PDB file of C-alpha atoms and ligand atoms in Angstrom:
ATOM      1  CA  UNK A   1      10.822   5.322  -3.933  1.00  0.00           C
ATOM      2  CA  UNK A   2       9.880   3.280  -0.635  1.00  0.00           C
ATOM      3  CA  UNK A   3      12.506   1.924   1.390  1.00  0.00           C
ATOM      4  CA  UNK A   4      12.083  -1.476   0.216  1.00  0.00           C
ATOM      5  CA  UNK A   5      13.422  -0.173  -3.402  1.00  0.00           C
ATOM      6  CA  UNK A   6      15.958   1.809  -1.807  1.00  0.00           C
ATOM      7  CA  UNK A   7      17.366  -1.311  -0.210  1.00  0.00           C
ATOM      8  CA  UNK A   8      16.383  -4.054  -2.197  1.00  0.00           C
ATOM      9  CA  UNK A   9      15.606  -2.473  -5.875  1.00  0.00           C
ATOM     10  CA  UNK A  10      18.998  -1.435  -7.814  1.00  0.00           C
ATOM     11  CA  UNK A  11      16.909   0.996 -10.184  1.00  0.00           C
ATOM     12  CA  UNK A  12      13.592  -0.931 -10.044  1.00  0.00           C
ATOM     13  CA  UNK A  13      10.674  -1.782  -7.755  1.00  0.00           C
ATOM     14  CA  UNK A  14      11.640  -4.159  -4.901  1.00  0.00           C
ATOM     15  CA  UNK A  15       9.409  -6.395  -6.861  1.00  0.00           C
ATOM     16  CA  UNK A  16      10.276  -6.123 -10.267  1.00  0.00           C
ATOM     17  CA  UNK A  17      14.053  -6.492  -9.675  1.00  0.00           C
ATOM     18  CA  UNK A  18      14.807 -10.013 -11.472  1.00  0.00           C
ATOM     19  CA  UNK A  19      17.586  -9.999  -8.841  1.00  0.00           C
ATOM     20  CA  UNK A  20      14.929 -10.251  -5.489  1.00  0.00           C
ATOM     21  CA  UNK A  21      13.601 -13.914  -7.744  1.00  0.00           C
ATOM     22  CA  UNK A  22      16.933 -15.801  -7.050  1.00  0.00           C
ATOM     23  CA  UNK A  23      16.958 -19.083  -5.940  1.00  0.00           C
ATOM     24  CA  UNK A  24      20.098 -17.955  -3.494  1.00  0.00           C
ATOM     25  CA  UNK A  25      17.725 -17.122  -1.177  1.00  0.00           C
ATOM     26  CA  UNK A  26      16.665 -19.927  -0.169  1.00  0.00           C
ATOM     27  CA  UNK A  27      19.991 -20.654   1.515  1.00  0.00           C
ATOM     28  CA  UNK A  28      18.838 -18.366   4.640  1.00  0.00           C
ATOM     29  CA  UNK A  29      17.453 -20.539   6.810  1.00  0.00           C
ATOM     30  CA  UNK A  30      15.247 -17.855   8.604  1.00  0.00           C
ATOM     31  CA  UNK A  31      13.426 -17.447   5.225  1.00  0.00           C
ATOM     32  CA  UNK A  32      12.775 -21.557   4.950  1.00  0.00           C
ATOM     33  CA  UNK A  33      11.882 -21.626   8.407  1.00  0.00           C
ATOM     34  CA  UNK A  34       9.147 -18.432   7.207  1.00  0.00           C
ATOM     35  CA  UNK A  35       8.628 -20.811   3.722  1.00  0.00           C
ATOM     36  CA  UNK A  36       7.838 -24.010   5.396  1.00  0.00           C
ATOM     37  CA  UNK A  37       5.389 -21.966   8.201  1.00  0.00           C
ATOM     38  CA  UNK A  38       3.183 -19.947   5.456  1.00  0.00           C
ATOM     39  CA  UNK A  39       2.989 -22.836   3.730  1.00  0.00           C
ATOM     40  CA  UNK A  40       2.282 -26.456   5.953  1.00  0.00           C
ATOM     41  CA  UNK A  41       0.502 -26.291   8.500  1.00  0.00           C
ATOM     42  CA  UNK A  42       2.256 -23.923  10.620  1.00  0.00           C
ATOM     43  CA  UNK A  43       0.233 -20.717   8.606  1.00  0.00           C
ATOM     44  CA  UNK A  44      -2.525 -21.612  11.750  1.00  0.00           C
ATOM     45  CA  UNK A  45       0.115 -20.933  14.024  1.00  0.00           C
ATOM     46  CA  UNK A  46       1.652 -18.155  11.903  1.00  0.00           C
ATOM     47  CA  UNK A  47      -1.580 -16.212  11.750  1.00  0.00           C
ATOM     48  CA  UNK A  48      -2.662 -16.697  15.435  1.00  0.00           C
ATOM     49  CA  UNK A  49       1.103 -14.838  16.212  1.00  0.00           C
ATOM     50  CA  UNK A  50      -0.721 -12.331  13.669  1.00  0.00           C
ATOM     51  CA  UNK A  51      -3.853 -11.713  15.515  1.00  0.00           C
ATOM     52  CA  UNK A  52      -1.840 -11.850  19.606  1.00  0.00           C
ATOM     53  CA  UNK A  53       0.526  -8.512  18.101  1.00  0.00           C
ATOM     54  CA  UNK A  54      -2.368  -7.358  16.928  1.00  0.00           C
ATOM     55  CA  UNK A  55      -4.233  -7.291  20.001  1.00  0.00           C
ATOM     56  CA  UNK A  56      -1.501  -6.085  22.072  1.00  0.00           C
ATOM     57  CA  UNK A  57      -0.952  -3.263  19.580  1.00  0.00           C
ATOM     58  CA  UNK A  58      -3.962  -1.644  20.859  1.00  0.00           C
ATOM     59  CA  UNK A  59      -3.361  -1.794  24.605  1.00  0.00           C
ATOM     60  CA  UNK A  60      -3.227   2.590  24.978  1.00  0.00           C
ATOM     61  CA  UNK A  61       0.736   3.167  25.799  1.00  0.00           C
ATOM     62  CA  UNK A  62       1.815  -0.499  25.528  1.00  0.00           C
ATOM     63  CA  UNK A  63       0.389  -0.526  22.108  1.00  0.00           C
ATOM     64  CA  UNK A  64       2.646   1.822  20.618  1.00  0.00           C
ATOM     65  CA  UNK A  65       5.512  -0.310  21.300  1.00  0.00           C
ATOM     66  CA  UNK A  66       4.020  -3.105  20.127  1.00  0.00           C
ATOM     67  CA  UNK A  67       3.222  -1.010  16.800  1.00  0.00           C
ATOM     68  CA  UNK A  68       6.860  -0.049  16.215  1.00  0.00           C
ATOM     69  CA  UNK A  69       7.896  -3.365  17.219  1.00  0.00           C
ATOM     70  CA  UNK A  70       5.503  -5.002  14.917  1.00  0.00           C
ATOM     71  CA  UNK A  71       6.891  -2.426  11.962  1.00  0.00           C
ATOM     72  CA  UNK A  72      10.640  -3.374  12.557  1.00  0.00           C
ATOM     73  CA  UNK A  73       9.661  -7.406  12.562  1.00  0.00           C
ATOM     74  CA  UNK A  74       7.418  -7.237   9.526  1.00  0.00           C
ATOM     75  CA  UNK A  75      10.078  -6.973   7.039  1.00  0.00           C
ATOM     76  CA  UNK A  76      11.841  -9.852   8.380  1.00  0.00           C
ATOM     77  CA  UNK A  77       9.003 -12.314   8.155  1.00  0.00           C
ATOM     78  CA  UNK A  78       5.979 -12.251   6.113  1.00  0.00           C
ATOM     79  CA  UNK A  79       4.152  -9.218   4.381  1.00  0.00           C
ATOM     80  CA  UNK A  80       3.455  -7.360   1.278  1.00  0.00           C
ATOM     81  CA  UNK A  81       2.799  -3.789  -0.770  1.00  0.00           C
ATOM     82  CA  UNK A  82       0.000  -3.227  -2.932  1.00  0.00           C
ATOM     83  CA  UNK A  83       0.763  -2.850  -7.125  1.00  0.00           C
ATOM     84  CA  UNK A  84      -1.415  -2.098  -9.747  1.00  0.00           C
ATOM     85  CA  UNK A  85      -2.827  -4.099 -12.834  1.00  0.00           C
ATOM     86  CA  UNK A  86       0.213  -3.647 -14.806  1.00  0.00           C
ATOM     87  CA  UNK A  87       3.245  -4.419 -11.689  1.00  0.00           C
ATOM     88  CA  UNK A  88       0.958  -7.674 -11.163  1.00  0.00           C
ATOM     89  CA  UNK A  89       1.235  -8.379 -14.292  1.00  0.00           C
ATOM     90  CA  UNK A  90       4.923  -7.803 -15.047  1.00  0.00           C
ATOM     91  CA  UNK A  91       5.418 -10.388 -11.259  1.00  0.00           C
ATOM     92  CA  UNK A  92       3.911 -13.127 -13.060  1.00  0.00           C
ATOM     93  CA  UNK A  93       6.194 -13.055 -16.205  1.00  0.00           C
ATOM     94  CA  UNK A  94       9.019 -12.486 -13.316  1.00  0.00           C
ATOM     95  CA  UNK A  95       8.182 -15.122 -10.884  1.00  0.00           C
ATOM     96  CA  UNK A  96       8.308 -19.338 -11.749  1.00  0.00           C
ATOM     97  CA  UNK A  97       6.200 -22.359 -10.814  1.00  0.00           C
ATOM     98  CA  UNK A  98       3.306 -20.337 -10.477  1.00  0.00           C
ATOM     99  CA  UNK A  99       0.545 -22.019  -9.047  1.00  0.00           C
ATOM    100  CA  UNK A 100      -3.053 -21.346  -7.256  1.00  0.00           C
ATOM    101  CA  UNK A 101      -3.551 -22.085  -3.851  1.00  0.00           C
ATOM    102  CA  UNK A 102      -6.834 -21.267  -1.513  1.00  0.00           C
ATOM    103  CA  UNK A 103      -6.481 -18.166   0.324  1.00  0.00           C
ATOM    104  CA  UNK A 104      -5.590 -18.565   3.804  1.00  0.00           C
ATOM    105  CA  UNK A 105      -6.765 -15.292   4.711  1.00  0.00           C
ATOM    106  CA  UNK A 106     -10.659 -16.043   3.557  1.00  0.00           C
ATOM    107  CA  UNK A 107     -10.515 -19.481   5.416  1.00  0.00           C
ATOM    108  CA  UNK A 108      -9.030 -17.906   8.279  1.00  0.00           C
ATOM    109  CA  UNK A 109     -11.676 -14.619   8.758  1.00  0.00           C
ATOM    110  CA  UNK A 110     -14.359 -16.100   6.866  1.00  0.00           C
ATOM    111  CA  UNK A 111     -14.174 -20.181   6.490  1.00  0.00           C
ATOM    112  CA  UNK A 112     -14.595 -19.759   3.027  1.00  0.00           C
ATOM    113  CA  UNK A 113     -12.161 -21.660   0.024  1.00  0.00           C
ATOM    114  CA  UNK A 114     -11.242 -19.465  -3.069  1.00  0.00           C
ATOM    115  CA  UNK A 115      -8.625 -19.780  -5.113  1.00  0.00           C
ATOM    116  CA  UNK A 116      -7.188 -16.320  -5.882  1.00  0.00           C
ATOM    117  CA  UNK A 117      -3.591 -16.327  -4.731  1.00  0.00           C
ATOM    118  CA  UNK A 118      -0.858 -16.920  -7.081  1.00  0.00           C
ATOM    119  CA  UNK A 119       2.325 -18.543  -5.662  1.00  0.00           C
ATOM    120  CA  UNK A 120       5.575 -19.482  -7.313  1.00  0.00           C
ATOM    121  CA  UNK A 121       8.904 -19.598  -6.232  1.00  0.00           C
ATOM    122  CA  UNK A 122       9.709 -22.815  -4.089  1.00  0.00           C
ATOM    123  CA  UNK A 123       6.216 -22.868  -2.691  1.00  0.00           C
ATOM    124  CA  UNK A 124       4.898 -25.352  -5.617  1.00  0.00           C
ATOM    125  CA  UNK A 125       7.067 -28.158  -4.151  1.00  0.00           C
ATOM    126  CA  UNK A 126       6.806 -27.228  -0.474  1.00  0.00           C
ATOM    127  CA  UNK A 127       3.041 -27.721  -0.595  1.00  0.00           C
ATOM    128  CA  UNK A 128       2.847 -31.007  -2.471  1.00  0.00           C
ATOM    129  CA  UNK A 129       5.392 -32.308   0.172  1.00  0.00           C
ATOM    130  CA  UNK A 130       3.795 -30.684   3.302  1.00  0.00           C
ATOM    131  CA  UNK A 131       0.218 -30.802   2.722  1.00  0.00           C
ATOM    132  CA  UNK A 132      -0.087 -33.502  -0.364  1.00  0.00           C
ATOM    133  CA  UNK A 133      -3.760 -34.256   0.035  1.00  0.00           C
ATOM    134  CA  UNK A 134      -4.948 -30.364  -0.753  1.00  0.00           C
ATOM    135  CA  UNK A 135      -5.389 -29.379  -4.187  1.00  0.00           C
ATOM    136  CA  UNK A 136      -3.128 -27.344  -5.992  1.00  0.00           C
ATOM    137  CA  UNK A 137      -3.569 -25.982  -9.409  1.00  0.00           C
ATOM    138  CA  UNK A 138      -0.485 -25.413 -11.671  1.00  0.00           C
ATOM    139  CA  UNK A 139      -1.076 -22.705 -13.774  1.00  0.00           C
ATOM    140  CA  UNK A 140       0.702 -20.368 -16.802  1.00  0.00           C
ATOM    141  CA  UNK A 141       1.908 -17.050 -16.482  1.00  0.00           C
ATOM    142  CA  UNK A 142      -0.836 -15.987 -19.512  1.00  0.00           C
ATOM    143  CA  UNK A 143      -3.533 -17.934 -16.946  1.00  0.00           C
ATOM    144  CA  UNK A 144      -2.228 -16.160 -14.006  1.00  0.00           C
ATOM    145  CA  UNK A 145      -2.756 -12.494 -15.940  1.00  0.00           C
ATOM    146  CA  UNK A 146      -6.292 -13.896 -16.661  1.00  0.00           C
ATOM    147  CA  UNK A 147      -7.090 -14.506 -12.974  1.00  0.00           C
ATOM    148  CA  UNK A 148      -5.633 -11.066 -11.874  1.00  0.00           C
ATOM    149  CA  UNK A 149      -7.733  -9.799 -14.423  1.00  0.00           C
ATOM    150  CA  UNK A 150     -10.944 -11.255 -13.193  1.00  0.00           C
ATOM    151  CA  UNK A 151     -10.390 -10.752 -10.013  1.00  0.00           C
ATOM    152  CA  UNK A 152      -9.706  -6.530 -10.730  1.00  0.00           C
ATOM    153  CA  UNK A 153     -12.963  -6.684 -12.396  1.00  0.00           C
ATOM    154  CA  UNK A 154     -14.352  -8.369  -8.987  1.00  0.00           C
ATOM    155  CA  UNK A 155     -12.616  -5.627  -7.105  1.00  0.00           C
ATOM    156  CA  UNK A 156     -10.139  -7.229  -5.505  1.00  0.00           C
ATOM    157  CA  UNK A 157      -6.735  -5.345  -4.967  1.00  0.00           C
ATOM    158  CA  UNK A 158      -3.771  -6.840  -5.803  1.00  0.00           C
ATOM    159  CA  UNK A 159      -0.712  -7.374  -2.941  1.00  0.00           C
ATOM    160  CA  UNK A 160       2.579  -8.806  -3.982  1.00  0.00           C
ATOM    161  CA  UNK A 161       4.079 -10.635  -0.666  1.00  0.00           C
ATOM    162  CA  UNK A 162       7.238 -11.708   0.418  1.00  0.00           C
ATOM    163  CA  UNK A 163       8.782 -14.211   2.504  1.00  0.00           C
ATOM    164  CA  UNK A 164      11.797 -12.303   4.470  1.00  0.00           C
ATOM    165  CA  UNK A 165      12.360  -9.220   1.980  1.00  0.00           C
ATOM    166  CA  UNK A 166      13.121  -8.864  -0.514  1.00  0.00           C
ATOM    167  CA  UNK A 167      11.996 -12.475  -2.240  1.00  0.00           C
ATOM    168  CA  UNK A 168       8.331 -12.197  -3.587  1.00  0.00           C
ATOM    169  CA  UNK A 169       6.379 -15.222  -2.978  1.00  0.00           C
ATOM    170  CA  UNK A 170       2.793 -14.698  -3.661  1.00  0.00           C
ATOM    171  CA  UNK A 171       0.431 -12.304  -6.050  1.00  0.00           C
ATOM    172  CA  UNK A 172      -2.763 -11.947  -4.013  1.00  0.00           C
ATOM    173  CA  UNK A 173      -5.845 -10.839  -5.141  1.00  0.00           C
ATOM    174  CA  UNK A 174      -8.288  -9.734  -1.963  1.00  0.00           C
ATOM    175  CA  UNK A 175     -10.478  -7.434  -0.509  1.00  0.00           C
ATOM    176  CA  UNK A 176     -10.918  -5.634   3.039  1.00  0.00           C
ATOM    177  CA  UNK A 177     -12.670  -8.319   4.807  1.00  0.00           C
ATOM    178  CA  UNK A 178     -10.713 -10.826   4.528  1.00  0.00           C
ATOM    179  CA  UNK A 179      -7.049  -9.711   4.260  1.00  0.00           C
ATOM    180  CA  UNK A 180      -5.098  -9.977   7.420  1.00  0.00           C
ATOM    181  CA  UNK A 181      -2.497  -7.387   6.204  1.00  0.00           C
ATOM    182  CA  UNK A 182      -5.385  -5.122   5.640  1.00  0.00           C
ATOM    183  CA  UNK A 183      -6.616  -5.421   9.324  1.00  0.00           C
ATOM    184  CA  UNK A 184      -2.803  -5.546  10.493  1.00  0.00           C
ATOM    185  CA  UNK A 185      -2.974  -2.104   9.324  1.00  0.00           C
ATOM    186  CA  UNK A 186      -6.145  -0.397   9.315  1.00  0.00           C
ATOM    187  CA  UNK A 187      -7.308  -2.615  12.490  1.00  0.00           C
ATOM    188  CA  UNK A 188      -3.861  -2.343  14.161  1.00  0.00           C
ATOM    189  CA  UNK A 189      -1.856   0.564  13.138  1.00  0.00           C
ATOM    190  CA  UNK A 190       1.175  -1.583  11.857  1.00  0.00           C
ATOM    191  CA  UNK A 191       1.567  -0.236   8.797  1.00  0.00           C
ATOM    192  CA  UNK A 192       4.502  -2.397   7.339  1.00  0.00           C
ATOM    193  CA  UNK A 193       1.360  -4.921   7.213  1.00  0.00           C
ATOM    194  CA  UNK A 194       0.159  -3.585   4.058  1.00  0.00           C
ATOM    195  CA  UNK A 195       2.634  -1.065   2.340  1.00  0.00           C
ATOM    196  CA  UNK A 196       0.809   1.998   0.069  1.00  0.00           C
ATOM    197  CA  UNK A 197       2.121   0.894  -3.888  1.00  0.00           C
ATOM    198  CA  UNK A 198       4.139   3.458  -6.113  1.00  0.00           C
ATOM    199  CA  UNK A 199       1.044   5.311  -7.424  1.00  0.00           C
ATOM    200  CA  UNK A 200      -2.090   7.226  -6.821  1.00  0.00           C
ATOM    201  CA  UNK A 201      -4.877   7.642  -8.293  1.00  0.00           C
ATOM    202  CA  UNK A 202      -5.698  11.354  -9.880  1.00  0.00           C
ATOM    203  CA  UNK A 203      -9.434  12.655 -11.036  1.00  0.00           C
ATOM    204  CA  UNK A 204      -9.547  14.130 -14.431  1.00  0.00           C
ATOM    205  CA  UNK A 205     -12.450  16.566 -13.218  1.00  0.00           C
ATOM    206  CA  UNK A 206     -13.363  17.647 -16.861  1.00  0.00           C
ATOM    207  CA  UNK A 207     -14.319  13.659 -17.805  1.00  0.00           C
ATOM    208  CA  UNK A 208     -16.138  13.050 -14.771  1.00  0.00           C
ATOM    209  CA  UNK A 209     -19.713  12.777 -14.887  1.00  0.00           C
ATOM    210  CA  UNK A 210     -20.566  11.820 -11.227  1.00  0.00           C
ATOM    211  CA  UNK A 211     -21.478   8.046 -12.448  1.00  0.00           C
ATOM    212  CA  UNK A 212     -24.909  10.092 -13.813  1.00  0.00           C
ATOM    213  CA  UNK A 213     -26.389   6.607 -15.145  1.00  0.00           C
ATOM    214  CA  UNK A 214     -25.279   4.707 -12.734  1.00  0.00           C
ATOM    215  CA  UNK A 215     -26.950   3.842  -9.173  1.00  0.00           C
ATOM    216  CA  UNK A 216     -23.638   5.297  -7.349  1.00  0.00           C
ATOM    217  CA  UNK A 217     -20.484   6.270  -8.188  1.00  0.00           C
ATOM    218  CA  UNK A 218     -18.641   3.511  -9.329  1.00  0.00           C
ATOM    219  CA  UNK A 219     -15.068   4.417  -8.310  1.00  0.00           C
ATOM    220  CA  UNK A 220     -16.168   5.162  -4.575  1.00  0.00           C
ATOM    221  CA  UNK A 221     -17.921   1.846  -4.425  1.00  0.00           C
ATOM    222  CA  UNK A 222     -15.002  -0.084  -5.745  1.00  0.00           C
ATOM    223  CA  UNK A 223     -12.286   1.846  -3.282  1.00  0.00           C
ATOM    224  CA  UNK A 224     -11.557  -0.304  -0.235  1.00  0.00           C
ATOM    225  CA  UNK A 225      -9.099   2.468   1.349  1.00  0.00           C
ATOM    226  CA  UNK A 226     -11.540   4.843   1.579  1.00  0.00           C
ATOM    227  CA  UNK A 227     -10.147   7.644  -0.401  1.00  0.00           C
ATOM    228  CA  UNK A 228     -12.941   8.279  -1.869  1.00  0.00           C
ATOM    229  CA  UNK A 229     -15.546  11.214  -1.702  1.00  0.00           C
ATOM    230  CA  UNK A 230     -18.823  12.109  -2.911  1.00  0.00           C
ATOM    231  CA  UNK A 231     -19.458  15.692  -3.591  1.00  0.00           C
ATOM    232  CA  UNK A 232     -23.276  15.447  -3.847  1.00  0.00           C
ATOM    233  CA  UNK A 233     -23.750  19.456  -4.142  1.00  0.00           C
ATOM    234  CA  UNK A 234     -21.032  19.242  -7.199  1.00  0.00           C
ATOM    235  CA  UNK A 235     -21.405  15.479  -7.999  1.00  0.00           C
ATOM    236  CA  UNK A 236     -18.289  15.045  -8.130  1.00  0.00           C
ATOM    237  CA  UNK A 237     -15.836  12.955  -6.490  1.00  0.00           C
ATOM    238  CA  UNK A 238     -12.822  13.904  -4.891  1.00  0.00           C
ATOM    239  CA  UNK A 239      -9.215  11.716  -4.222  1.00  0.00           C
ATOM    240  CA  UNK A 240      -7.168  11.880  -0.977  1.00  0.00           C
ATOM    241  CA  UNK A 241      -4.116  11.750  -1.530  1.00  0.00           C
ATOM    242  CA  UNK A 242      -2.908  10.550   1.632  1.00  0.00           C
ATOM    243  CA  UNK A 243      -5.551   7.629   1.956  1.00  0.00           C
ATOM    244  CA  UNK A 244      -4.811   5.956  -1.490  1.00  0.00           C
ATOM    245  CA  UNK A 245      -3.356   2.905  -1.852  1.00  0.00           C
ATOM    246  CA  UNK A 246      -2.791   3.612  -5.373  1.00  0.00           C
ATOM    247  CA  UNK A 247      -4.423  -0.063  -6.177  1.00  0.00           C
ATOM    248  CA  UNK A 248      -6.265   1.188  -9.495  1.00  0.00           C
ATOM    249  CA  UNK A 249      -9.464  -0.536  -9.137  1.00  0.00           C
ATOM    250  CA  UNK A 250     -11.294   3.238  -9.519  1.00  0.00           C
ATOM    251  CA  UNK A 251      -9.382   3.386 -12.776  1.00  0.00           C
ATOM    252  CA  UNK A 252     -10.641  -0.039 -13.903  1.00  0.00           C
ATOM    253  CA  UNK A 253     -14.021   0.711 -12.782  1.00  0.00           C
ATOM    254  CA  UNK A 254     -14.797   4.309 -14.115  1.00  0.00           C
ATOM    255  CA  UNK A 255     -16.701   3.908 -17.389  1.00  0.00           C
ATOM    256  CA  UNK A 256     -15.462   6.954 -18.205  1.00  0.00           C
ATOM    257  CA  UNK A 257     -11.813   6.609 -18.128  1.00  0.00           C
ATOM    258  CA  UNK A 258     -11.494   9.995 -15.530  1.00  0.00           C
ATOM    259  CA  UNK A 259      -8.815   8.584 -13.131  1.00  0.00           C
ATOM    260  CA  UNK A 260      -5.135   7.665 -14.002  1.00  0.00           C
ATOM    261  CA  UNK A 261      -2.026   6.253 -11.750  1.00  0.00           C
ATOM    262  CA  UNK A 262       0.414   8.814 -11.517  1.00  0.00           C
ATOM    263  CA  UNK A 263       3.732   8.323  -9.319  1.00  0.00           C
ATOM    264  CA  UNK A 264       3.573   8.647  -5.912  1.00  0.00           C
ATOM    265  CA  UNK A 265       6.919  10.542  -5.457  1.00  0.00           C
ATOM    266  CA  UNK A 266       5.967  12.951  -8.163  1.00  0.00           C
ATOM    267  CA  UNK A 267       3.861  14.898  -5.488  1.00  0.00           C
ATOM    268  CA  UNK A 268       5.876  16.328  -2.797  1.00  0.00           C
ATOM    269  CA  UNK A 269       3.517  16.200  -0.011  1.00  0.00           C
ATOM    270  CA  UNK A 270       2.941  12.551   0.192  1.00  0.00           C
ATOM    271  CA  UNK A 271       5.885  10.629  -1.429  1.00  0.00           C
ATOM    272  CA  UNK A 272       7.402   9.668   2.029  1.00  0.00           C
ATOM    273  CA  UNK A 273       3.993   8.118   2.878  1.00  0.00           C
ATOM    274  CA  UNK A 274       4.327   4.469   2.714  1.00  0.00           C
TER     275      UNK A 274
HETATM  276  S1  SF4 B 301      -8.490   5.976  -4.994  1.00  0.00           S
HETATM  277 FE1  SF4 B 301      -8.358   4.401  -6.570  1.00  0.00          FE
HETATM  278  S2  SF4 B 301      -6.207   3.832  -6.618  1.00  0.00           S
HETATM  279 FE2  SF4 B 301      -6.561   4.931  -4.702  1.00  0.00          FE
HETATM  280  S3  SF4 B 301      -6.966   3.342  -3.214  1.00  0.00           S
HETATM  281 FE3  SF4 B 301      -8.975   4.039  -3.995  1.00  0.00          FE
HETATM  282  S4  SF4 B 301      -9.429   2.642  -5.705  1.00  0.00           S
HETATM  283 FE4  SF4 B 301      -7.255   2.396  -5.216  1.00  0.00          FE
HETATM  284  S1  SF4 B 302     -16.349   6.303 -11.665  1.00  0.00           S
HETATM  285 FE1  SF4 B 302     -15.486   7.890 -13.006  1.00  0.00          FE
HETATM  286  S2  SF4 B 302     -17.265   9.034 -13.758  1.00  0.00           S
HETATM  287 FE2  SF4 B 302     -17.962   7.822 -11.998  1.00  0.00          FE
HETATM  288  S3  SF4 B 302     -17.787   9.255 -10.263  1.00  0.00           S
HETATM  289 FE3  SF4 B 302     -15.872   8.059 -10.368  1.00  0.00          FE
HETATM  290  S4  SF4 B 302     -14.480   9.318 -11.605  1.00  0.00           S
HETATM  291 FE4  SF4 B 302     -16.541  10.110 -11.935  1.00  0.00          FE
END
């Protein structure tokens, strides 16, 4: 398990603990101040902190600092782990007042609106008072899975995110241009940005047919972690291990069912890789 379920999930995922949903946390006022930020109008001000660590986090020598700084702050502020189809699934039916808001990330990086990040929790109520001219759509947990499911078929990864571990707060659905935890870690090296999820996926060789009817394989075009190879003498693909993110979207994608999930910590060589 990650450290996040060691500290935060009895048994369970961090996220799937009913426990990490209570309403008692909102009596830290650290994680209101973090509430009110990510969702009024300090999120500008919120993500231009983002982007400043970033930068100093590659300075050569000073950087490294800044990385391990960046790690140890992450946790106590505002950032996420990837989960399959079926986790984001089982946070919806955890999680109240869902609701869809525009992703800040897209508007941010690309000035574009979409509405593809589920909220709940207290964030419903915060956002009608703090911002009470943008739109908000209130949504069930059945149209939630339908979203999540729309946007897997898009190829969008799913992210669950807290506010202060270990209370969940949104189910995103992005992609690699436009998701500031993404760049926090793949741009930046802080890796608490965007934590690996409990799985990975695993090829099936004998059911893979190299995507033979299709233009490219499908799997390696749908993989935004780039763990992902094309064996064009053997057309075949082949799964790192170490790179996977274990977000599923090959496994949604192959037409010919030749990838599963399988648990992270059942291989010993990368189950302390978070
Ligand atoms: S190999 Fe599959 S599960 Fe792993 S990161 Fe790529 S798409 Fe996601
Ligand atoms: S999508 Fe499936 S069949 Fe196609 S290359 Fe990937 S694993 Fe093989």
């Amino acid at each position: 398990m990650c450290d996040y379920c060691a500290s935060h999930g009895g048994k369970l995922r961090w996220y799937l603990n009913p426990e990490n949903y209570s309403d008692r946390f909102l009596d830290d006022k650290k994680r209101m101040k973090i509430l009110y930020d990510i969702t009024g109008w300090g999120i500008d001000q919120y993500l231009d902190h983002a982007t400043k660590l970033s930068k100093k986090a590659k300075i050569p020598i000073l950087g490294g600092l800044v990385r391990k700084i960046g790690n140890y702050i992450v946790p106590n502020k505002h950032s996420g782990q990837v989960v399959n189809l079926r986790d984001a699934f089982k946070i919806v039916d955890l999680a109240d007042n869902l609701c869809i808001l525009d992703c800040v990330c897209r508007k941010n990086i690309r000035g574009s609106k979409e509405g593809v990040c589920i909220n709940f929790g207290p964030i419903k109520e915060l956002f009608q008072k703090l911002k009470p001219s943008e739109k908000i759509e209130v949504i069930t947990p059945n149209e939630a899975k339908d979203l999540i499911k729309k946007s897997d078929k898009r190829g969008f990864y799913h992210q669950v995110l807290y506010a202060k571990l270990p209370y969940p707060v949104v189910l995103c659905n992005c992609d690699s241009n436009s998701c500031t935890a993404y760049k926090l870690r793949f741009n930046f090296g802080i890796e608490r940005g965007m934590m690996k999820g409990h799985e990975v996926g695993i090829l099936d060789e004998k059911k893979c047919d190299g995507c033979e009817y299709q233009k490219a394989p499908l799997c390696l075009h749908y993989c935004q972690f780039g763990a992902i190879k094309w064996n064009s003498n053997e057309r075949i693909i082949q799964i790192d291990k170490n790179m996977c993110f274990g977000c599923g979207l090959c496994v949604t994608h192959c037409p010919k069912g030749a990838i599963s999930l399988q648990k992270r910590i059942n291989f010993p060589e990368i189950k302390q890789m978070w």
